[in-house]
Coordinates of C-alpha atoms and ligand atoms in Angstrom, one line a residue:
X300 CA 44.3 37.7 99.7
X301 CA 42.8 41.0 100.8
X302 CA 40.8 43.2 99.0
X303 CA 42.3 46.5 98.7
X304 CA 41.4 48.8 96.3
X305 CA 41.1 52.0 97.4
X306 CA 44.9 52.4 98.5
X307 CA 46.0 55.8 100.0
X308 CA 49.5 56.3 98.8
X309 CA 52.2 58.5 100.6
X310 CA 55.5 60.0 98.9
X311 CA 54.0 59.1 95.4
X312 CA 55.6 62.3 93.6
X313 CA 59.5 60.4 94.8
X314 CA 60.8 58.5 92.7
X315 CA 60.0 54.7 93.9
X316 CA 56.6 56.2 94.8
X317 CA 55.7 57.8 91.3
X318 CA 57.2 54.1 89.8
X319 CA 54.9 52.4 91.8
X320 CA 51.6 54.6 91.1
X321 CA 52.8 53.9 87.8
X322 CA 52.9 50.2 88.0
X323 CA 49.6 49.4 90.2
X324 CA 47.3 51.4 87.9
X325 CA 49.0 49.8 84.7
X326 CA 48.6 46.4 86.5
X327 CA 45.4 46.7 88.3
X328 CA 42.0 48.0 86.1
X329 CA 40.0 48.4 89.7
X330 CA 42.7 50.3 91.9
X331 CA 42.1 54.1 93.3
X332 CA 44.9 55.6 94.0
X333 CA 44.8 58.9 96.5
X334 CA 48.7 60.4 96.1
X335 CA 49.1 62.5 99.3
X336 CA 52.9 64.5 99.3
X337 CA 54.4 67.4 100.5
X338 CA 56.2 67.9 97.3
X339 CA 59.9 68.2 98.9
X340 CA 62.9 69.0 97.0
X341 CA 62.5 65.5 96.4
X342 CA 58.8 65.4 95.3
X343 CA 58.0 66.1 91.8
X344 CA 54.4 65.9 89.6
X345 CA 55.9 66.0 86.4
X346 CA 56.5 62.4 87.5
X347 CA 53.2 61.7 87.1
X348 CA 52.0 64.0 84.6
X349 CA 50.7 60.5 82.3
X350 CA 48.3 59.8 84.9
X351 CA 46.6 62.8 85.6
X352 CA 43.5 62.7 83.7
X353 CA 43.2 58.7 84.8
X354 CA 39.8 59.3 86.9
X355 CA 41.2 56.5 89.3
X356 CA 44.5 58.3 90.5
X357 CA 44.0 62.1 92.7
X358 CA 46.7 64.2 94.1
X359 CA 46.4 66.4 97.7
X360 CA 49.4 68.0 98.7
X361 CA 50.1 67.4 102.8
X362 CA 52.9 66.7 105.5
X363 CA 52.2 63.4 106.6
X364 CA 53.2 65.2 110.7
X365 CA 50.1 66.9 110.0
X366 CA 47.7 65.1 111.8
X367 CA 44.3 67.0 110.0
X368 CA 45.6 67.6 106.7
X369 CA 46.2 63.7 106.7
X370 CA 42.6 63.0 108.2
X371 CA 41.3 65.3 105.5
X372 CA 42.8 63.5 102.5
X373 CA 41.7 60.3 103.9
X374 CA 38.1 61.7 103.4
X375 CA 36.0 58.9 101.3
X376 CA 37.4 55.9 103.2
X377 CA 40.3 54.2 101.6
X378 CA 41.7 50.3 102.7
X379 CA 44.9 50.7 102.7
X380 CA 48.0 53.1 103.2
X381 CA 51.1 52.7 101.6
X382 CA 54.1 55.1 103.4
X383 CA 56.8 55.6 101.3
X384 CA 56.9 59.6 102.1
X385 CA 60.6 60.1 103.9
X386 CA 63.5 62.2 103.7
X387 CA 65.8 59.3 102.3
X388 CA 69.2 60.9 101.4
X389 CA 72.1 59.7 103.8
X390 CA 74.4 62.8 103.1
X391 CA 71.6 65.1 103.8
X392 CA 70.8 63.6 107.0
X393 CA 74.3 63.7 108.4
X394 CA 74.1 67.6 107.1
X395 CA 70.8 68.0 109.0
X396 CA 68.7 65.2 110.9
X397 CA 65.7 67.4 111.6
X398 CA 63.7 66.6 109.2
X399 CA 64.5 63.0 109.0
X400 CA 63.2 62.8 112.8
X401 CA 59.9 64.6 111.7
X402 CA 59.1 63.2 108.9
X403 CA 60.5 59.6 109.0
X404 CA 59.0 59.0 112.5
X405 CA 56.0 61.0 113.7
X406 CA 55.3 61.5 110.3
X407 CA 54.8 57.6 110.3
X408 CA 53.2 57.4 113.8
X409 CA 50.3 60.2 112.3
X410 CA 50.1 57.9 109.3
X411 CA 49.5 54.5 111.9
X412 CA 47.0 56.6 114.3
X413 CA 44.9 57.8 111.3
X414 CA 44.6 54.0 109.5
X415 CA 43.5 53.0 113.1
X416 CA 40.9 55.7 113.7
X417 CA 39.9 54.8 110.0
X418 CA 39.6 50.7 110.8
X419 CA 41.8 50.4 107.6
X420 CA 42.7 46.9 106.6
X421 CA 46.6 47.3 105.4
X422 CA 49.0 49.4 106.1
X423 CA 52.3 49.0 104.5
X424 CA 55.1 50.6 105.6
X425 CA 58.1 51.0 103.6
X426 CA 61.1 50.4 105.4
X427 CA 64.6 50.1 104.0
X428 CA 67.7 47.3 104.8
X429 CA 69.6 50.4 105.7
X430 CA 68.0 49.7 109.3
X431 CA 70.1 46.2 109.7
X432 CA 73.6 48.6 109.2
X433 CA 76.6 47.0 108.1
X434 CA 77.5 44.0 106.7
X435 CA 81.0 42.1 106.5
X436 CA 82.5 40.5 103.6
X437 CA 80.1 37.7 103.8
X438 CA 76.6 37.0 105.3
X439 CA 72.8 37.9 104.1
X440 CA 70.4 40.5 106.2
X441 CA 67.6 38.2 106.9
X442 CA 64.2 39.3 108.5
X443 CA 65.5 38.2 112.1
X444 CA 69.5 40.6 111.6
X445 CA 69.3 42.3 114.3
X446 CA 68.2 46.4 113.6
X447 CA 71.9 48.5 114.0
X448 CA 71.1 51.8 112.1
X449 CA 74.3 53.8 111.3
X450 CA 73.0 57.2 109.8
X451 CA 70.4 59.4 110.9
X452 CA 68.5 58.1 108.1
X453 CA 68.3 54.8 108.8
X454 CA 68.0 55.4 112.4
X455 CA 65.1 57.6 111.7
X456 CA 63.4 54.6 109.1
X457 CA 64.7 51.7 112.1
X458 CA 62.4 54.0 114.8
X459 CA 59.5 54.0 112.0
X460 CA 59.9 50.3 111.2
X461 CA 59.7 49.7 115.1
X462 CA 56.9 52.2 115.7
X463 CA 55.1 50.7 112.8
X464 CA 55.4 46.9 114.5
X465 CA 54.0 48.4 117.6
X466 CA 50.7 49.4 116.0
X467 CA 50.6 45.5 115.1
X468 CA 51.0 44.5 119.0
X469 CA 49.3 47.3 120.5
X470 CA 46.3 47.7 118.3
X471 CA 46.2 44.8 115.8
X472 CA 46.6 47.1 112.9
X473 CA 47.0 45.0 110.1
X474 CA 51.0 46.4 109.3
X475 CA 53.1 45.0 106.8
X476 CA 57.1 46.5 106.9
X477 CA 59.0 46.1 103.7
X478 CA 62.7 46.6 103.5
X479 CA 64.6 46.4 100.5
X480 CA 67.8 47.0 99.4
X481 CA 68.7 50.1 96.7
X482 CA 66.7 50.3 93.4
X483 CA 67.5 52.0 90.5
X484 CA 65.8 53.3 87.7
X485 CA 63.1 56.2 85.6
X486 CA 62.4 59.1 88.4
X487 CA 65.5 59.1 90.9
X488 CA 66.6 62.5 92.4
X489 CA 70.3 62.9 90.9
X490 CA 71.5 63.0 94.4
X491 CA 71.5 59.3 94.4
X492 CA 74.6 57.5 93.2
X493 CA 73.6 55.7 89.7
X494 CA 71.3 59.2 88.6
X495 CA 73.8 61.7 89.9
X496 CA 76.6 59.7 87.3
X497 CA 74.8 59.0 84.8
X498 CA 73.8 63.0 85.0
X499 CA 77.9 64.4 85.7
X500 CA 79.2 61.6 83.3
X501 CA 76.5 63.8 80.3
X502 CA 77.6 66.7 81.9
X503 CA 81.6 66.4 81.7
X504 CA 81.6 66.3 85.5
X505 CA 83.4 64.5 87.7
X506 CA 82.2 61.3 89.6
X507 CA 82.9 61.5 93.5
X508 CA 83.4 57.9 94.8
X509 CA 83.4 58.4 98.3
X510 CA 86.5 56.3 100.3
X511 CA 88.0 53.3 98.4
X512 CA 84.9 53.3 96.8
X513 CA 84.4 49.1 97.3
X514 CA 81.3 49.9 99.1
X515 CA 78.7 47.0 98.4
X516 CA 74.8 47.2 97.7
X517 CA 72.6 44.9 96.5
X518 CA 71.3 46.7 93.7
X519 CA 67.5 46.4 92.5
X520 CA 65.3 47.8 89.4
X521 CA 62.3 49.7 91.2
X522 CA 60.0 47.6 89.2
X523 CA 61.0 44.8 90.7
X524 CA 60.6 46.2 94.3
X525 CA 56.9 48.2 92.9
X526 CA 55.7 44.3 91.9
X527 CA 57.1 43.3 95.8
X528 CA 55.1 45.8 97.6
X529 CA 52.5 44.6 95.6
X530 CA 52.4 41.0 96.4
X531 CA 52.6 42.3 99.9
X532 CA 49.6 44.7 100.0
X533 CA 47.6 41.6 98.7
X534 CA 48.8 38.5 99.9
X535 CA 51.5 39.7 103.3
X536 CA 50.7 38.3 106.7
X537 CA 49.7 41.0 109.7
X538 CA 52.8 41.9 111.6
X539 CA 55.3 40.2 109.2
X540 CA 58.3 42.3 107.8
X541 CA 59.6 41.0 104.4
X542 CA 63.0 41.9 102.9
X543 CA 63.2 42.3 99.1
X544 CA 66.6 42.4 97.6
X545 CA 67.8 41.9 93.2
X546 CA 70.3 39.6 94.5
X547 CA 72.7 42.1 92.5
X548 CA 75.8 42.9 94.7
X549 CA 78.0 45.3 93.2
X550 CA 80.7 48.0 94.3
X551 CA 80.4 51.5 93.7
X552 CA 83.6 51.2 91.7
X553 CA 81.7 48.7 89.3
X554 CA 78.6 50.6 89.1
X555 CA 80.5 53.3 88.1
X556 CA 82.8 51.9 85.1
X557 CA 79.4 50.2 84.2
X558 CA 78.1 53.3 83.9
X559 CA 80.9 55.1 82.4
X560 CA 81.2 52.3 80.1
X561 CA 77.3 52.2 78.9
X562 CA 77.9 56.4 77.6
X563 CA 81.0 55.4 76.7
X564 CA 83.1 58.1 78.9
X565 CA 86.3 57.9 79.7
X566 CA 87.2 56.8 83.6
X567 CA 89.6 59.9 83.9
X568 CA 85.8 61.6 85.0
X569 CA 86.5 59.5 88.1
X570 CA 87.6 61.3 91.5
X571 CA 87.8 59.8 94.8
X572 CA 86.8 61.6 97.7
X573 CA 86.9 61.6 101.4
X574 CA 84.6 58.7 102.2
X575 CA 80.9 59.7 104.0
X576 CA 81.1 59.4 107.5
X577 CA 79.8 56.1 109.4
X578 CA 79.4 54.6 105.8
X579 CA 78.2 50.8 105.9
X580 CA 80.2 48.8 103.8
X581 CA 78.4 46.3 102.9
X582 CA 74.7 45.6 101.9
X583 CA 73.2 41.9 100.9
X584 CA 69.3 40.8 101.3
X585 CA 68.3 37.3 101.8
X586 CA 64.7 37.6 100.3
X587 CA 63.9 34.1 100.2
X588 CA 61.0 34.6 102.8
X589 CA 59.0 36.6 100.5
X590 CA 60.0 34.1 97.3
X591 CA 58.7 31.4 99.4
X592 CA 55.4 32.9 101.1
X593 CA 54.4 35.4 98.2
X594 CA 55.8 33.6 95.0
X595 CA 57.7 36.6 94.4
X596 CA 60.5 36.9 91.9
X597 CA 62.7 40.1 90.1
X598 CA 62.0 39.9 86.8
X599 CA 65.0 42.0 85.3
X600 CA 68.3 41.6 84.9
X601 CA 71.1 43.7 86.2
X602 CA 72.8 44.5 83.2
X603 CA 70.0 45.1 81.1
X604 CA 67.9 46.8 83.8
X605 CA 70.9 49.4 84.3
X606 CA 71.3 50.0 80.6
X607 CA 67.6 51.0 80.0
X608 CA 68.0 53.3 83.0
X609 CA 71.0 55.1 81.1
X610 CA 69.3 55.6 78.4
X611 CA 66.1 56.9 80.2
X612 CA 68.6 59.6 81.9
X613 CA 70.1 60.1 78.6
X614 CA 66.5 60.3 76.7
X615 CA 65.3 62.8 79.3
X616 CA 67.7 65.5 80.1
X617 CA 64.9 68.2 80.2
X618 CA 63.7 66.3 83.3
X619 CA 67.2 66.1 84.8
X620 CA 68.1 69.5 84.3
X621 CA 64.9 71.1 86.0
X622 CA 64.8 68.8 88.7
X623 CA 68.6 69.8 89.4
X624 CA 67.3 73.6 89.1
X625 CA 64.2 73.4 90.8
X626 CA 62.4 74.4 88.3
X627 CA 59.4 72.3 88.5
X628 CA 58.1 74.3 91.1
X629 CA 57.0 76.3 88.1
X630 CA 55.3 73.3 86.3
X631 CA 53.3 72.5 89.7
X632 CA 52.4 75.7 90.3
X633 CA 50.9 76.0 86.4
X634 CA 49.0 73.1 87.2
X635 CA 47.8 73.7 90.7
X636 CA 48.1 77.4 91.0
X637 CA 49.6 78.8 94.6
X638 CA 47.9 76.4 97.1
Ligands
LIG750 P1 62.4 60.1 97.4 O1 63.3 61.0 98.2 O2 62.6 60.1 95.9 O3 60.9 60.6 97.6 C1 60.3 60.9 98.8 C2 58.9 61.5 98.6 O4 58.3 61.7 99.9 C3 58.9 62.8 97.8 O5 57.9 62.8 96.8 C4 58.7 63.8 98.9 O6 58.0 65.0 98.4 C5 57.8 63.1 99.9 N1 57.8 63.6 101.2 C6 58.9 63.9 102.0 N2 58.5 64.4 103.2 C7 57.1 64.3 103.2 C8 56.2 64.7 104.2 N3 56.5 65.2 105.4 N4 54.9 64.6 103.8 C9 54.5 64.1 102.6 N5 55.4 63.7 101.7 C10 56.7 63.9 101.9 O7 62.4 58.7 98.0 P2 62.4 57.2 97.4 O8 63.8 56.9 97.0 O9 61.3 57.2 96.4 O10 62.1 56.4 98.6 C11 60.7 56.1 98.9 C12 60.6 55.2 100.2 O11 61.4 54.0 100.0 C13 61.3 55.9 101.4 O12 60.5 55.6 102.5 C14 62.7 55.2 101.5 O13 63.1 55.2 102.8 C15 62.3 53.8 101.0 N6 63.4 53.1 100.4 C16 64.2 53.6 99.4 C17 65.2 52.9 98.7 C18 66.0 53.5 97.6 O14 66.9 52.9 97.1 N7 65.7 54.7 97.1 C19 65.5 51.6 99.1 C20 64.7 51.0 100.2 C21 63.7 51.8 100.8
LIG751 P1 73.3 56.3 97.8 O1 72.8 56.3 96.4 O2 73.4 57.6 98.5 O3 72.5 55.2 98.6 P2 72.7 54.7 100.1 O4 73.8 55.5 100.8 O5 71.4 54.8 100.7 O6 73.1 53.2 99.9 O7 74.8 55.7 97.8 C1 75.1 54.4 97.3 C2 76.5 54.2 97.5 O8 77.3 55.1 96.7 C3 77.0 54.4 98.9 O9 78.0 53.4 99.2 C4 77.6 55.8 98.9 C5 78.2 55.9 97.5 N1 78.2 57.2 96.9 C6 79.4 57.7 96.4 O10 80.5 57.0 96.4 N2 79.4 59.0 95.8 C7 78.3 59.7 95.8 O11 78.3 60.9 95.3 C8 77.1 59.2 96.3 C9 75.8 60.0 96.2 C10 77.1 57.9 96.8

């Protein structure tokens, strides 16, 4: 077990991020948390509003590429980095893989140089099982699939994870690399295919499944994957990558009746459209390598899991609606001011 308690935290205003700020400072008394995020389209604060007045959780807004506004949030001395900061939407990154390059990559390598210089003791980075690609009909990715990346965005997370190991070899930085399969839940941009239908179901708008829409992931509540990354920061091996997965395959076609069916909308909302290019058909996670070194185990069911996040959506259409708009700039701004 190491002893990490000062944990710098990129990406926290996301959505798996602000769940997991969420989680370690309900689950840990003794944890600082330092939240460093550029606030993207993608990064929001409301998210986190609950835990601003916590004296053990701070906020600095920075690129992660930016080498000295990294090295000057890092002021104080902290034990451990946890990277989720990315650009992580697959249809954005086939529209533009700029910033997927940036940030994904050197953004990661800035984040690796600085825990060096700083002799931190973790640094875990969080991959995704997009890296492995495809699967066929049957088979698990297990930690030794080989890395085939099919988007921009996973090609962009595949060079992080590598660049990340490197740091291990080269330097003896003490990495961890997660990859996990797709959560769901509180916080999700609705770009993202359970938020965006639970959000166009409320609306009256249609659903776009993209191709046949049998696409399989291997679906996972964000609680689940926050208590994962947990038992890694504390109890991971140096160097060792660990895949965490809900052991929930679904199609996109079920997800969305299942969604449909928890509002209870009609399936007419349904459309099907041409299919995303290079789209992986087929995502599975073996995750018995972290089960068996860490002890770790999902603790929620599918179905009940994607129930309480429809009614979270449904509970908390003002968020939905300005995050759609954009309009939380304004909230950040009446907090921060112009910075
Ligand atoms: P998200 O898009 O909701 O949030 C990303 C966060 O990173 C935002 O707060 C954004 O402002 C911030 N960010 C982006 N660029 C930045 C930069 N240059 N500097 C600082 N902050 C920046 O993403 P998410 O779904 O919460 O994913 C978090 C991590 O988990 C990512 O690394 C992603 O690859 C990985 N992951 C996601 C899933 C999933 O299903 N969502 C599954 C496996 C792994
Ligand atoms: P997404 O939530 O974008 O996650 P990822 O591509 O990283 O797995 O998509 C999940 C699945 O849903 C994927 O097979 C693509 C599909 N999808 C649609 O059919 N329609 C949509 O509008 C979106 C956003 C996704």
């Amino acid at each position: 077990m190491s002893e990490c308690k000062r944990i710098f935290v990129t990406g926290g205003c996301g959505f798996i991020g602000s769940n997991f700020i969420h989680y370690a400072l309900a689950e840990r008394s003794d944890i600082e948390i330092r939240n460093f995020d550029n606030l993207t389209y993608a990064g929001n604060l409301e998210n986190l509003a609950d835990v601003e007045s916590d004296a053990r959780y701070s906020f600095v807004k920075g690129d992660i590429a930016d080498r000295r506004a990294v090295e000057a949030a890092l002021e104080g001395g902290f034990d451990a980095v946890i990277n989720f900061a990315a650009e992580t939407h697959v249809d954005r990154s086939i529209l533009d893989a700029g910033d997927f390059i940036r940030t994904n990559v050197l953004g990661t390598q800035v984040l690796l140089e600085a825990a060096r210089s700083a002799g931190m003791v973790r640094f875990v980075q969080i991959s995704t099982d997009e890296v492995y690609g495809s699967l066929g009909a049957t088979g698990l990715f297990t930690e030794e699939t080989p890395l085939a990346p099919n988007s921009p965005y996973s090609a962009s997370k595949a060079a992080a994870d590598l660049v990340a190991r490197s740091y291990f070899r080269t330097f003896g930085l003490p990495v961890m690399v997660t990859r996990c399969s797709n959560n769901f839940g509180p916080y999700q941009f609705p770009e993202k295919l359970i938020p965006l239908f639970v959000t166009n179901a409320l609306a009256e708008r249609k659903l776009p499944l993209y191709g046949d829409g049998m696409n399989v992931r291997d679906w996972i509540y964000v609680d689940d994957h926050s208590s994962a990354i947990m038992a890694v920061l504390e109890g991971g091996r140096a160097g060792e990558v660990y895949n965490i997965g809900g052991g929930n395959e679904r199609s996109n076609v079920e997800i969305t009746r299942a969604i449909l069916g928890i509002l209870g909308k009609d399936e007419s909302l349904i459309e099907f459209v041409r299919d995303r290019p290079g789209h992986d058909r087929r995502y599975a996670i073996d995750s018995s390598k972290i089960e068996r070194e860490l002890g770790w185990r999902p603790a929620h069911t599918f179905d009940d899991a994607l129930e309480a996040t429809v009614r979270w959506y449904v509970e908390h259409e003002d968020w939905w609606r300005r995050v759609r708009s954009g309009e939380y700039m304004e909230y950040y701004q009446k907090q921060y001011g112009e910075r």
